[in-house]
PDB file of C-alpha atoms in Angstrom:
ATOM      1  CA  MET A   1      10.461 -56.833 -21.770  1.00 49.00           C
ATOM      2  CA  ARG A   2      11.292 -60.366 -20.810  1.00 49.00           C
ATOM      3  CA  SER A   3      13.798 -59.322 -18.115  1.00 48.00           C
ATOM      4  CA  ILE A   4      11.293 -56.915 -16.537  1.00 52.00           C
ATOM      5  CA  VAL A   5       8.545 -59.615 -16.495  1.00 52.00           C
ATOM      6  CA  VAL A   6      10.880 -62.081 -14.805  1.00 45.00           C
ATOM      7  CA  VAL A   7      11.760 -59.534 -12.097  1.00 47.00           C
ATOM      8  CA  LEU A   8       8.150 -58.464 -11.516  1.00 53.00           C
ATOM      9  CA  SER A   9       6.980 -62.114 -11.464  1.00 52.00           C
ATOM     10  CA  LEU A  10       9.298 -63.113  -8.722  1.00 45.00           C
ATOM     11  CA  LEU A  11       8.857 -59.972  -6.654  1.00 53.00           C
ATOM     12  CA  ALA A  12       5.048 -60.036  -6.930  1.00 53.00           C
ATOM     13  CA  SER A  13       4.764 -63.774  -6.235  1.00 49.00           C
ATOM     14  CA  PHE A  14       6.960 -63.420  -3.184  1.00 42.00           C
ATOM     15  CA  ILE A  15       5.008 -60.445  -1.766  1.00 48.00           C
ATOM     16  CA  LEU A  16       1.624 -62.004  -2.561  1.00 50.00           C
ATOM     17  CA  ALA A  17       2.574 -65.551  -1.533  1.00 44.00           C
ATOM     18  CA  ASP A  18      -0.159 -65.644   1.224  1.00 48.00           C
ATOM     19  CA  GLU A  19      -2.832 -63.903  -0.842  1.00 55.00           C
ATOM     20  CA  PRO A  20      -5.704 -66.212  -1.578  1.00 54.00           C
ATOM     21  CA  VAL A  21      -6.338 -67.006  -5.185  1.00 52.00           C
ATOM     22  CA  SER A  22      -9.721 -66.869  -6.645  1.00 54.00           C
ATOM     23  CA  ASP A  23     -11.123 -67.772 -10.095  1.00 57.00           C
ATOM     24  CA  THR A  24     -13.445 -64.757  -9.971  1.00 60.00           C
ATOM     25  CA  LYS A  25     -12.770 -62.270 -12.661  1.00 62.00           C
ATOM     26  CA  PRO A  26     -11.804 -58.896 -10.940  1.00 67.00           C
ATOM     27  CA  GLU A  27     -13.633 -55.674 -11.772  1.00 78.00           C
ATOM     28  CA  PHE A  28     -11.187 -53.307 -13.482  1.00 94.00           C
ATOM     29  CA  VAL A  29     -11.589 -49.655 -14.535  1.00 95.00           C
ATOM     30  CA  TRP A  30     -10.131 -47.974 -17.559  1.00 96.00           C
ATOM     31  CA  PRO A  31      -6.652 -46.355 -16.948  1.00 97.00           C
ATOM     32  CA  ILE A  32      -7.848 -43.361 -19.051  1.00 95.00           C
ATOM     33  CA  GLN A  33     -11.231 -41.909 -18.219  1.00 90.00           C
ATOM     34  CA  GLY A  34     -13.411 -38.932 -19.094  1.00 82.00           C
ATOM     35  CA  LEU A  35     -12.587 -39.027 -22.839  1.00 79.00           C
ATOM     36  CA  GLU A  36     -14.208 -40.461 -25.879  1.00 84.00           C
ATOM     37  CA  LEU A  37     -12.417 -43.844 -25.423  1.00 81.00           C
ATOM     38  CA  PRO A  38     -13.978 -45.611 -28.403  1.00 80.00           C
ATOM     39  CA  GLY A  39     -12.198 -43.406 -30.835  1.00 85.00           C
ATOM     40  CA  LEU A  40      -8.855 -43.224 -28.839  1.00 91.00           C
ATOM     41  CA  ILE A  41      -7.773 -46.937 -29.070  1.00 93.00           C
ATOM     42  CA  THR A  42      -5.088 -46.893 -31.680  1.00 92.00           C
ATOM     43  CA  SER A  43      -3.412 -50.215 -31.287  1.00 93.00           C
ATOM     44  CA  THR A  44      -4.681 -53.430 -29.788  1.00 95.00           C
ATOM     45  CA  PHE A  45      -3.312 -56.594 -28.304  1.00 96.00           C
ATOM     46  CA  GLY A  46      -1.632 -59.161 -30.519  1.00 95.00           C
ATOM     47  CA  GLU A  47      -1.065 -57.044 -33.515  1.00 95.00           C
ATOM     48  CA  SER A  48       2.094 -57.128 -35.647  1.00 95.00           C
ATOM     49  CA  ARG A  49       4.968 -54.848 -34.639  1.00 91.00           C
ATOM     50  CA  LYS A  50       7.257 -55.810 -37.576  1.00 91.00           C
ATOM     51  CA  ASP A  51       9.142 -58.464 -35.593  1.00 93.00           C
ATOM     52  CA  HIS A  52       6.992 -59.025 -32.371  1.00 95.00           C
ATOM     53  CA  PHE A  53       3.503 -58.996 -31.039  1.00 96.00           C
ATOM     54  CA  HIS A  54       2.022 -55.797 -29.613  1.00 95.00           C
ATOM     55  CA  ASN A  55       1.748 -56.744 -26.023  1.00 95.00           C
ATOM     56  CA  GLY A  56      -0.860 -54.268 -24.829  1.00 96.00           C
ATOM     57  CA  LEU A  57      -3.440 -51.596 -25.591  1.00 96.00           C
ATOM     58  CA  ASP A  58      -2.653 -48.090 -26.929  1.00 96.00           C
ATOM     59  CA  ILE A  59      -4.898 -45.242 -25.851  1.00 95.00           C
ATOM     60  CA  SER A  60      -4.212 -41.895 -27.581  1.00 94.00           C
ATOM     61  CA  SER A  61      -3.865 -39.347 -24.758  1.00 93.00           C
ATOM     62  CA  VAL A  62      -1.428 -36.559 -23.505  1.00 92.00           C
ATOM     63  CA  LEU A  63      -1.285 -35.005 -20.083  1.00 94.00           C
ATOM     64  CA  GLN A  64      -4.359 -36.922 -18.902  1.00 95.00           C
ATOM     65  CA  PRO A  65      -4.542 -38.593 -15.504  1.00 96.00           C
ATOM     66  CA  VAL A  66      -3.575 -42.257 -15.617  1.00 97.00           C
ATOM     67  CA  LYS A  67      -5.490 -44.451 -13.261  1.00 97.00           C
ATOM     68  CA  SER A  68      -4.798 -47.664 -11.451  1.00 97.00           C
ATOM     69  CA  MET A  69      -7.024 -50.234 -12.993  1.00 96.00           C
ATOM     70  CA  SER A  70      -7.716 -51.881  -9.716  1.00 95.00           C
ATOM     71  CA  GLN A  71      -6.753 -52.145  -6.065  1.00 94.00           C
ATOM     72  CA  GLY A  72      -3.059 -53.190  -5.606  1.00 94.00           C
ATOM     73  CA  PHE A  73       0.358 -52.006  -4.638  1.00 93.00           C
ATOM     74  CA  ILE A  74       3.074 -50.221  -6.548  1.00 95.00           C
ATOM     75  CA  LEU A  75       5.361 -52.986  -7.724  1.00 93.00           C
ATOM     76  CA  TYR A  76       7.936 -51.039  -9.676  1.00 92.00           C
ATOM     77  CA  SER A  77       8.497 -47.612 -11.317  1.00 94.00           C
ATOM     78  CA  ARG A  78      11.216 -46.170 -13.398  1.00 94.00           C
ATOM     79  CA  TYR A  79      11.512 -42.504 -14.551  1.00 94.00           C
ATOM     80  CA  ALA A  80      13.984 -40.562 -16.512  1.00 90.00           C
ATOM     81  CA  GLU A  81      14.651 -38.468 -13.306  1.00 88.00           C
ATOM     82  CA  ASP A  82      16.215 -41.668 -11.721  1.00 87.00           C
ATOM     83  CA  ASP A  83      19.181 -41.366 -14.068  1.00 81.00           C
ATOM     84  CA  PRO A  84      19.103 -38.324 -16.331  1.00 76.00           C
ATOM     85  CA  PHE A  85      22.217 -39.463 -18.112  1.00 75.00           C
ATOM     86  CA  GLU A  86      20.994 -42.861 -19.077  1.00 76.00           C
ATOM     87  CA  GLU A  87      19.901 -43.414 -22.610  1.00 72.00           C
ATOM     88  CA  GLU A  88      15.984 -43.231 -22.797  1.00 71.00           C
ATOM     89  CA  ARG A  89      14.442 -46.678 -22.841  1.00 79.00           C
ATOM     90  CA  GLY A  90      11.724 -47.675 -25.337  1.00 87.00           C
ATOM     91  CA  SER A  91       9.036 -47.891 -22.656  1.00 91.00           C
ATOM     92  CA  GLY A  92       9.802 -44.434 -21.304  1.00 94.00           C
ATOM     93  CA  ASN A  93       8.545 -43.557 -17.845  1.00 95.00           C
ATOM     94  CA  ILE A  94       6.715 -46.649 -16.488  1.00 96.00           C
ATOM     95  CA  VAL A  95       4.697 -47.791 -13.389  1.00 97.00           C
ATOM     96  CA  TRP A  96       3.900 -51.441 -12.671  1.00 96.00           C
ATOM     97  CA  ILE A  97       1.168 -52.386 -10.155  1.00 95.00           C
ATOM     98  CA  ALA A  98       0.402 -55.865  -8.615  1.00 94.00           C
ATOM     99  CA  HIS A  99      -3.184 -56.838  -7.976  1.00 93.00           C
ATOM    100  CA  LYS A 100      -4.956 -59.690  -6.352  1.00 90.00           C
ATOM    101  CA  ASN A 101      -5.129 -63.223  -7.909  1.00 89.00           C
ATOM    102  CA  GLY A 102      -1.763 -62.726  -9.718  1.00 90.00           C
ATOM    103  CA  TYR A 103      -2.788 -59.886 -12.023  1.00 94.00           C
ATOM    104  CA  VAL A 104      -0.313 -57.214 -12.883  1.00 95.00           C
ATOM    105  CA  SER A 105      -0.744 -53.951 -14.853  1.00 96.00           C
ATOM    106  CA  GLY A 106       1.902 -51.761 -16.651  1.00 97.00           C
ATOM    107  CA  TYR A 107       1.562 -48.134 -17.634  1.00 97.00           C
ATOM    108  CA  TYR A 108       4.178 -46.973 -20.328  1.00 97.00           C
ATOM    109  CA  HIS A 109       5.332 -43.698 -21.895  1.00 97.00           C
ATOM    110  CA  LEU A 110       4.107 -41.602 -18.842  1.00 97.00           C
ATOM    111  CA  GLY A 111       4.902 -37.895 -18.774  1.00 96.00           C
ATOM    112  CA  GLY A 112       6.160 -35.587 -16.187  1.00 93.00           C
ATOM    113  CA  THR A 113       7.753 -36.913 -12.956  1.00 93.00           C
ATOM    114  CA  ARG A 114       6.856 -39.544 -10.467  1.00 94.00           C
ATOM    115  CA  ASN A 115       3.771 -38.456  -8.589  1.00 92.00           C
ATOM    116  CA  GLU A 116       3.240 -38.632  -4.758  1.00 91.00           C
ATOM    117  CA  THR A 117       1.046 -41.584  -4.987  1.00 91.00           C
ATOM    118  CA  VAL A 118       3.819 -43.631  -6.626  1.00 94.00           C
ATOM    119  CA  ARG A 119       6.668 -41.945  -4.609  1.00 90.00           C
ATOM    120  CA  ILE A 120       5.252 -42.524  -1.070  1.00 88.00           C
ATOM    121  CA  ASN A 121       2.285 -44.837  -1.125  1.00 78.00           C
ATOM    122  CA  LYS A 122       2.579 -48.568  -1.652  1.00 85.00           C
ATOM    123  CA  LEU A 123      -1.089 -49.275  -1.799  1.00 93.00           C
ATOM    124  CA  VAL A 124      -3.485 -47.790  -4.372  1.00 95.00           C
ATOM    125  CA  SER A 125      -7.217 -48.153  -4.942  1.00 94.00           C
ATOM    126  CA  ALA A 126      -9.042 -48.617  -8.246  1.00 95.00           C
ATOM    127  CA  GLY A 127      -9.119 -45.252  -9.986  1.00 95.00           C
ATOM    128  CA  ASP A 128      -6.278 -43.657  -8.037  1.00 96.00           C
ATOM    129  CA  THR A 129      -4.111 -41.447 -10.275  1.00 96.00           C
ATOM    130  CA  ILE A 130      -0.679 -42.871 -10.669  1.00 97.00           C
ATOM    131  CA  GLY A 131       0.800 -40.535 -13.316  1.00 97.00           C
ATOM    132  CA  ILE A 132      -0.146 -38.614 -16.484  1.00 97.00           C
ATOM    133  CA  SER A 133      -0.063 -39.839 -20.105  1.00 97.00           C
ATOM    134  CA  GLY A 134       2.847 -38.668 -22.120  1.00 96.00           C
ATOM    135  CA  ASN A 135       5.165 -39.200 -25.048  1.00 95.00           C
ATOM    136  CA  THR A 136       8.354 -40.630 -23.408  1.00 94.00           C
ATOM    137  CA  GLY A 137      10.521 -43.430 -24.689  1.00 90.00           C
ATOM    138  CA  HIS A 138      10.062 -44.811 -28.241  1.00 88.00           C
ATOM    139  CA  SER A 139       6.619 -43.246 -28.837  1.00 89.00           C
ATOM    140  CA  THR A 140       5.547 -41.483 -31.979  1.00 85.00           C
ATOM    141  CA  GLY A 141       2.707 -39.606 -30.255  1.00 90.00           C
ATOM    142  CA  GLY A 142       1.151 -38.983 -26.983  1.00 93.00           C
ATOM    143  CA  HIS A 143      -0.521 -42.195 -25.714  1.00 95.00           C
ATOM    144  CA  LEU A 144      -0.672 -44.700 -22.861  1.00 97.00           C
ATOM    145  CA  HIS A 145       0.600 -48.149 -23.605  1.00 97.00           C
ATOM    146  CA  PHE A 146      -1.334 -50.312 -21.097  1.00 97.00           C
ATOM    147  CA  VAL A 147      -0.199 -53.947 -20.307  1.00 97.00           C
ATOM    148  CA  LEU A 148      -2.225 -56.437 -18.419  1.00 96.00           C
ATOM    149  CA  GLY A 149      -0.686 -59.620 -17.037  1.00 95.00           C
ATOM    150  CA  LYS A 150      -1.694 -62.751 -15.109  1.00 93.00           C
ATOM    151  CA  ASP A 151       0.330 -65.303 -13.125  1.00 89.00           C
ATOM    152  CA  TYR A 152       2.465 -62.420 -11.899  1.00 78.00           C
ATOM    153  CA  GLY A 153       3.372 -61.366 -15.445  1.00 82.00           C
ATOM    154  CA  LYS A 154       4.174 -64.777 -16.877  1.00 87.00           C
ATOM    155  CA  THR A 155       1.100 -64.516 -19.158  1.00 94.00           C
ATOM    156  CA  LEU A 156      -0.018 -61.299 -20.999  1.00 97.00           C
ATOM    157  CA  LEU A 157      -3.690 -60.737 -21.570  1.00 96.00           C
ATOM    158  CA  ASP A 158      -5.848 -58.777 -23.956  1.00 96.00           C
ATOM    159  CA  PRO A 159      -7.006 -55.747 -21.846  1.00 95.00           C
ATOM    160  CA  LEU A 160     -10.220 -55.399 -23.885  1.00 93.00           C
ATOM    161  CA  THR A 161     -11.458 -58.681 -22.491  1.00 92.00           C
ATOM    162  CA  TYR A 162     -11.142 -57.434 -18.980  1.00 93.00           C
ATOM    163  CA  LEU A 163     -11.841 -53.737 -19.020  1.00 93.00           C
ATOM    164  CA  PRO A 164     -15.474 -52.462 -19.212  1.00 92.00           C
ATOM    165  CA  PRO A 165     -16.805 -53.051 -22.660  1.00 90.00           C
ATOM    166  CA  VAL A 166     -16.480 -50.430 -25.443  1.00 90.00           C
ATOM    167  CA  GLU A 167     -18.947 -50.238 -28.318  1.00 89.00           C
ATOM    168  CA  ASP A 168     -18.213 -52.469 -31.254  1.00 92.00           C
ATOM    169  CA  THR A 169     -20.799 -52.834 -34.058  1.00 92.00           C
ATOM    170  CA  MET A 170     -18.414 -53.707 -37.082  1.00 93.00           C
ATOM    171  CA  PRO A 171     -17.277 -57.296 -37.798  1.00 95.00           C
ATOM    172  CA  PRO A 172     -13.588 -57.779 -38.941  1.00 96.00           C
ATOM    173  CA  GLN A 173     -13.022 -56.884 -42.603  1.00 95.00           C
ATOM    174  CA  ILE A 174     -10.971 -59.471 -44.639  1.00 97.00           C
ATOM    175  CA  ALA A 175      -9.246 -57.546 -47.285  1.00 93.00           C
ATOM    176  CA  ASN A 176      -6.615 -58.728 -49.774  1.00 93.00           C
ATOM    177  CA  LEU A 177      -4.736 -61.878 -50.267  1.00 96.00           C
ATOM    178  CA  PHE A 178      -1.049 -61.560 -51.306  1.00 97.00           C
ATOM    179  CA  ILE A 179       1.651 -63.925 -52.632  1.00 95.00           C
ATOM    180  CA  HIS A 180       5.229 -62.917 -51.784  1.00 95.00           C
ATOM    181  CA  VAL A 181       8.254 -63.580 -54.018  1.00 91.00           C
ATOM    182  CA  GLY A 182      11.411 -62.302 -52.371  1.00 88.00           C
ATOM    183  CA  GLU A 183      10.827 -58.597 -51.419  1.00 90.00           C
ATOM    184  CA  ASN A 184       8.058 -58.326 -53.976  1.00 92.00           C
ATOM    185  CA  TYR A 185       4.318 -59.137 -53.479  1.00 93.00           C
ATOM    186  CA  THR A 186       1.349 -59.405 -55.655  1.00 93.00           C
ATOM    187  CA  ASN A 187      -2.370 -59.103 -54.927  1.00 94.00           C
ATOM    188  CA  LEU A 188      -4.374 -62.231 -55.685  1.00 93.00           C
ATOM    189  CA  ASN A 189      -8.018 -61.755 -56.665  1.00 91.00           C
ATOM    190  CA  ASP A 190     -10.488 -64.512 -56.377  1.00 91.00           C
ATOM    191  CA  GLY A 191     -10.347 -66.579 -59.491  1.00 91.00           C
ATOM    192  CA  ASP A 192      -6.847 -65.465 -60.655  1.00 91.00           C
ATOM    193  CA  ASN A 193      -4.717 -67.718 -62.807  1.00 92.00           C
ATOM    194  CA  ILE A 194      -0.892 -67.721 -61.862  1.00 89.00           C
ATOM    195  CA  ASN A 195       2.293 -69.746 -62.308  1.00 89.00           C
ATOM    196  CA  VAL A 196       4.459 -70.775 -59.506  1.00 87.00           C
ATOM    197  CA  SER A 197       7.889 -72.423 -59.225  1.00 82.00           C
ATOM    198  CA  LYS A 198       7.874 -73.437 -55.635  1.00 87.00           C
ATOM    199  CA  ALA A 199       6.151 -72.664 -52.250  1.00 91.00           C
ATOM    200  CA  PHE A 200       5.813 -68.982 -51.542  1.00 92.00           C
ATOM    201  CA  PRO A 201       4.316 -67.124 -48.485  1.00 96.00           C
ATOM    202  CA  LEU A 202       0.701 -66.133 -48.676  1.00 97.00           C
ATOM    203  CA  THR A 203      -0.633 -63.326 -46.438  1.00 98.00           C
ATOM    204  CA  VAL A 204      -3.921 -61.631 -45.902  1.00 97.00           C
ATOM    205  CA  SER A 205      -5.008 -58.200 -44.488  1.00 96.00           C
ATOM    206  CA  ILE A 206      -7.574 -58.135 -41.843  1.00 96.00           C
ATOM    207  CA  ILE A 207      -8.858 -54.833 -40.263  1.00 93.00           C
ATOM    208  CA  ASP A 208     -11.277 -54.595 -37.330  1.00 94.00           C
ATOM    209  CA  GLY A 209     -13.062 -51.334 -36.567  1.00 91.00           C
ATOM    210  CA  GLY A 210     -15.342 -50.346 -33.769  1.00 90.00           C
ATOM    211  CA  VAL A 211     -18.397 -48.281 -34.877  1.00 88.00           C
ATOM    212  CA  LYS A 212     -16.526 -46.986 -37.885  1.00 85.00           C
ATOM    213  CA  ASN A 213     -13.460 -47.962 -39.881  1.00 82.00           C
ATOM    214  CA  SER A 214     -11.150 -45.406 -38.378  1.00 82.00           C
ATOM    215  CA  GLN A 215     -11.443 -47.010 -34.930  1.00 87.00           C
ATOM    216  CA  ARG A 216      -9.513 -50.062 -33.684  1.00 88.00           C
ATOM    217  CA  ARG A 217     -10.898 -53.082 -31.763  1.00 91.00           C
ATOM    218  CA  GLY A 218      -8.560 -55.922 -32.761  1.00 90.00           C
ATOM    219  CA  VAL A 219      -8.711 -59.477 -34.140  1.00 94.00           C
ATOM    220  CA  LYS A 220      -9.345 -62.157 -31.538  1.00 95.00           C
ATOM    221  CA  GLU A 221      -9.095 -65.308 -33.603  1.00 97.00           C
ATOM    222  CA  VAL A 222      -7.960 -66.275 -37.172  1.00 98.00           C
ATOM    223  CA  LYS A 223      -8.447 -69.622 -38.867  1.00 98.00           C
ATOM    224  CA  PHE A 224      -7.225 -70.652 -42.292  1.00 98.00           C
ATOM    225  CA  LEU A 225      -8.452 -73.532 -44.479  1.00 98.00           C
ATOM    226  CA  PHE A 226      -6.491 -74.753 -47.438  1.00 97.00           C
ATOM    227  CA  ASN A 227      -8.157 -76.743 -50.040  1.00 96.00           C
ATOM    228  CA  GLY A 228     -11.040 -77.623 -47.661  1.00 95.00           C
ATOM    229  CA  GLU A 229      -8.912 -78.726 -44.748  1.00 96.00           C
ATOM    230  CA  ALA A 230      -8.128 -76.790 -41.525  1.00 97.00           C
ATOM    231  CA  TYR A 231      -4.557 -75.456 -41.928  1.00 96.00           C
ATOM    232  CA  LYS A 232      -3.910 -73.144 -39.046  1.00 97.00           C
ATOM    233  CA  GLN A 233      -5.753 -71.492 -36.200  1.00 98.00           C
ATOM    234  CA  ALA A 234      -4.687 -68.915 -33.637  1.00 98.00           C
ATOM    235  CA  THR A 235      -6.326 -66.817 -30.847  1.00 97.00           C
ATOM    236  CA  PHE A 236      -4.851 -63.582 -29.568  1.00 96.00           C
ATOM    237  CA  GLY A 237      -6.526 -63.440 -26.077  1.00 95.00           C
ATOM    238  CA  SER A 238      -3.192 -64.136 -24.325  1.00 97.00           C
ATOM    239  CA  LEU A 239       0.588 -64.674 -24.855  1.00 97.00           C
ATOM    240  CA  ARG A 240       2.909 -66.753 -22.724  1.00 96.00           C
ATOM    241  CA  PHE A 241       6.661 -66.767 -22.863  1.00 92.00           C
ATOM    242  CA  ASP A 242       7.891 -70.227 -23.762  1.00 91.00           C
ATOM    243  CA  SER A 243      11.230 -71.371 -25.151  1.00 91.00           C
ATOM    244  CA  GLY A 244      12.556 -67.914 -25.637  1.00 91.00           C
ATOM    245  CA  LYS A 245       9.451 -66.652 -27.483  1.00 93.00           C
ATOM    246  CA  TRP A 246       6.027 -65.083 -26.758  1.00 95.00           C
ATOM    247  CA  LYS A 247       3.478 -67.605 -28.029  1.00 97.00           C
ATOM    248  CA  THR A 248      -0.384 -67.834 -28.320  1.00 97.00           C
ATOM    249  CA  LYS A 249      -2.105 -70.572 -26.399  1.00 95.00           C
ATOM    250  CA  GLU A 250      -1.854 -72.808 -29.557  1.00 97.00           C
ATOM    251  CA  GLY A 251       1.910 -72.429 -29.318  1.00 97.00           C
ATOM    252  CA  HIS A 252       2.365 -70.051 -32.317  1.00 98.00           C
ATOM    253  CA  SER A 253       5.088 -67.574 -32.225  1.00 97.00           C
ATOM    254  CA  PHE A 254       5.107 -64.160 -34.042  1.00 97.00           C
ATOM    255  CA  ASP A 255       6.920 -65.591 -37.075  1.00 97.00           C
ATOM    256  CA  ASP A 256       4.335 -68.417 -37.379  1.00 97.00           C
ATOM    257  CA  LEU A 257       1.429 -65.782 -37.641  1.00 98.00           C
ATOM    258  CA  PHE A 258       2.845 -62.684 -39.346  1.00 98.00           C
ATOM    259  CA  PHE A 259       4.848 -61.891 -42.501  1.00 96.00           C
ATOM    260  CA  LYS A 260       5.584 -58.381 -43.721  1.00 93.00           C
ATOM    261  CA  ASP A 261       3.090 -57.016 -41.107  1.00 92.00           C
ATOM    262  CA  ARG A 262       0.203 -59.159 -42.505  1.00 96.00           C
ATOM    263  CA  TYR A 263      -1.357 -62.258 -41.250  1.00 98.00           C
ATOM    264  CA  LEU A 264       0.489 -65.263 -42.608  1.00 98.00           C
ATOM    265  CA  VAL A 265      -1.680 -67.876 -44.120  1.00 97.00           C
ATOM    266  CA  GLY A 266       1.399 -70.068 -44.651  1.00 96.00           C
ATOM    267  CA  VAL A 267       4.175 -71.024 -47.069  1.00 95.00           C
ATOM    268  CA  LEU A 268       1.884 -73.087 -49.307  1.00 92.00           C
ATOM    269  CA  ASN A 269       2.668 -75.631 -51.906  1.00 90.00           C
ATOM    270  CA  LEU A 270      -0.046 -74.788 -54.459  1.00 90.00           C
ATOM    271  CA  LYS A 271      -1.172 -77.768 -56.727  1.00 89.00           C
ATOM    272  CA  ALA A 272      -1.877 -77.652 -60.421  1.00 90.00           C
ATOM    273  CA  GLY A 273      -5.401 -76.606 -60.946  1.00 92.00           C
ATOM    274  CA  GLU A 274      -7.684 -74.939 -58.497  1.00 95.00           C
ATOM    275  CA  ASN A 275      -6.598 -74.073 -54.931  1.00 95.00           C
ATOM    276  CA  THR A 276      -8.984 -72.719 -52.324  1.00 97.00           C
ATOM    277  CA  ILE A 277      -8.125 -70.609 -49.217  1.00 97.00           C
ATOM    278  CA  LYS A 278     -10.796 -69.755 -46.744  1.00 98.00           C
ATOM    279  CA  VAL A 279     -10.156 -67.011 -44.061  1.00 98.00           C
ATOM    280  CA  GLN A 280     -12.319 -67.052 -40.961  1.00 98.00           C
ATOM    281  CA  THR A 281     -11.845 -64.453 -38.206  1.00 98.00           C
ATOM    282  CA  LYS A 282     -13.528 -63.180 -35.069  1.00 97.00           C
ATOM    283  CA  ASP A 283     -13.053 -59.938 -33.077  1.00 95.00           C
ATOM    284  CA  PHE A 284     -12.874 -59.427 -29.415  1.00 89.00           C
ATOM    285  CA  SER A 285     -16.615 -58.852 -29.034  1.00 90.00           C
ATOM    286  CA  GLY A 286     -17.446 -62.133 -30.914  1.00 93.00           C
ATOM    287  CA  LYS A 287     -18.421 -60.793 -34.408  1.00 95.00           C
ATOM    288  CA  GLU A 288     -17.278 -63.081 -37.190  1.00 97.00           C
ATOM    289  CA  SER A 289     -16.288 -62.781 -40.903  1.00 97.00           C
ATOM    290  CA  GLU A 290     -15.390 -65.232 -43.589  1.00 98.00           C
ATOM    291  CA  ARG A 291     -13.986 -64.897 -47.073  1.00 97.00           C
ATOM    292  CA  GLY A 292     -12.958 -67.475 -49.585  1.00 97.00           C
ATOM    293  CA  PHE A 293     -10.342 -67.167 -52.431  1.00 96.00           C
ATOM    294  CA  SER A 294      -9.882 -69.504 -55.344  1.00 96.00           C
ATOM    295  CA  ILE A 295      -6.531 -69.477 -57.081  1.00 94.00           C
ATOM    296  CA  ASN A 296      -5.942 -71.456 -60.310  1.00 94.00           C
ATOM    297  CA  ILE A 297      -2.414 -72.715 -60.984  1.00 91.00           C
ATOM    298  CA  THR A 298      -2.113 -73.016 -64.754  1.00 86.00           C
ATOM    299  CA  ARG A 299       1.587 -74.165 -64.723  1.00 71.00           C
ATOM    300  CA  ILE A 300       4.113 -75.000 -62.030  1.00 64.00           C
ATOM    301  CA  SER A 301       7.409 -73.800 -63.410  1.00 63.00           C
ATOM    302  CA  GLY A 302      10.665 -75.522 -62.534  1.00 58.00           C
ATOM    303  CA  GLY A 303      12.845 -73.533 -60.208  1.00 52.00           C
ATOM    304  CA  ASN A 304      16.559 -73.399 -59.684  1.00 48.00           C
TER     305      ASN A 304
END
């Protein structure tokens, strides 16, 4: 992913060098249209992917027209037909489009073959069909993985912030708090009494639906308070590549924010007596949730 972004960044910035830059937020259209979109968003920007951030938006779909989100030009495309004997890449068939003001958009896991718009035309308009959704590459089901970038791809953005809004009536749900000891973990209920020997990772599950739990909208911000003091805060509206890692605007890398596919509160030194952890979160539409946990340490055992 990083090598593609570098190449696209250099190419787009060179071609668009004389393009006037505006702070005006452009009008984008959904890359998949005519379906019940609210129920088809299966993964959102900034989620955990075991060892990296999910860098786009997944829309469940197969053999549906994929549209250019805005006016632009075809920056890059790669299909299996280009080299049938090459091992299939994780992104499958892809198309990248450059837009005004340094925006770029990527369309992954496309099906079929390169269509005529991509094959012969350099310029596209908003809503032009540039392919069909498929299941190519490392994909477990038919869907479009849609990526939105700024600064010619140096910064990745949450598409839900820029695309026309989808309905979201549910605030994020803060579920269980866990303490991890090696490969094992234990659910911590509010008011539990436990013994510890050293600092251990504490994680929390946060789920955000749309108009029902089965839908996905995504967590935009998390904040953790430990014993009444702000401990860590992160927003997931954008990611920028810095010092070999993708990071949030606060400078947090994936390993700073996730552990075992859950949100990492931290590796905390719990004191004897009562310890409080407060979790505050906000989704992309601005709805907020808060939950507090009280953990009582009855004895701090000596460790080896």
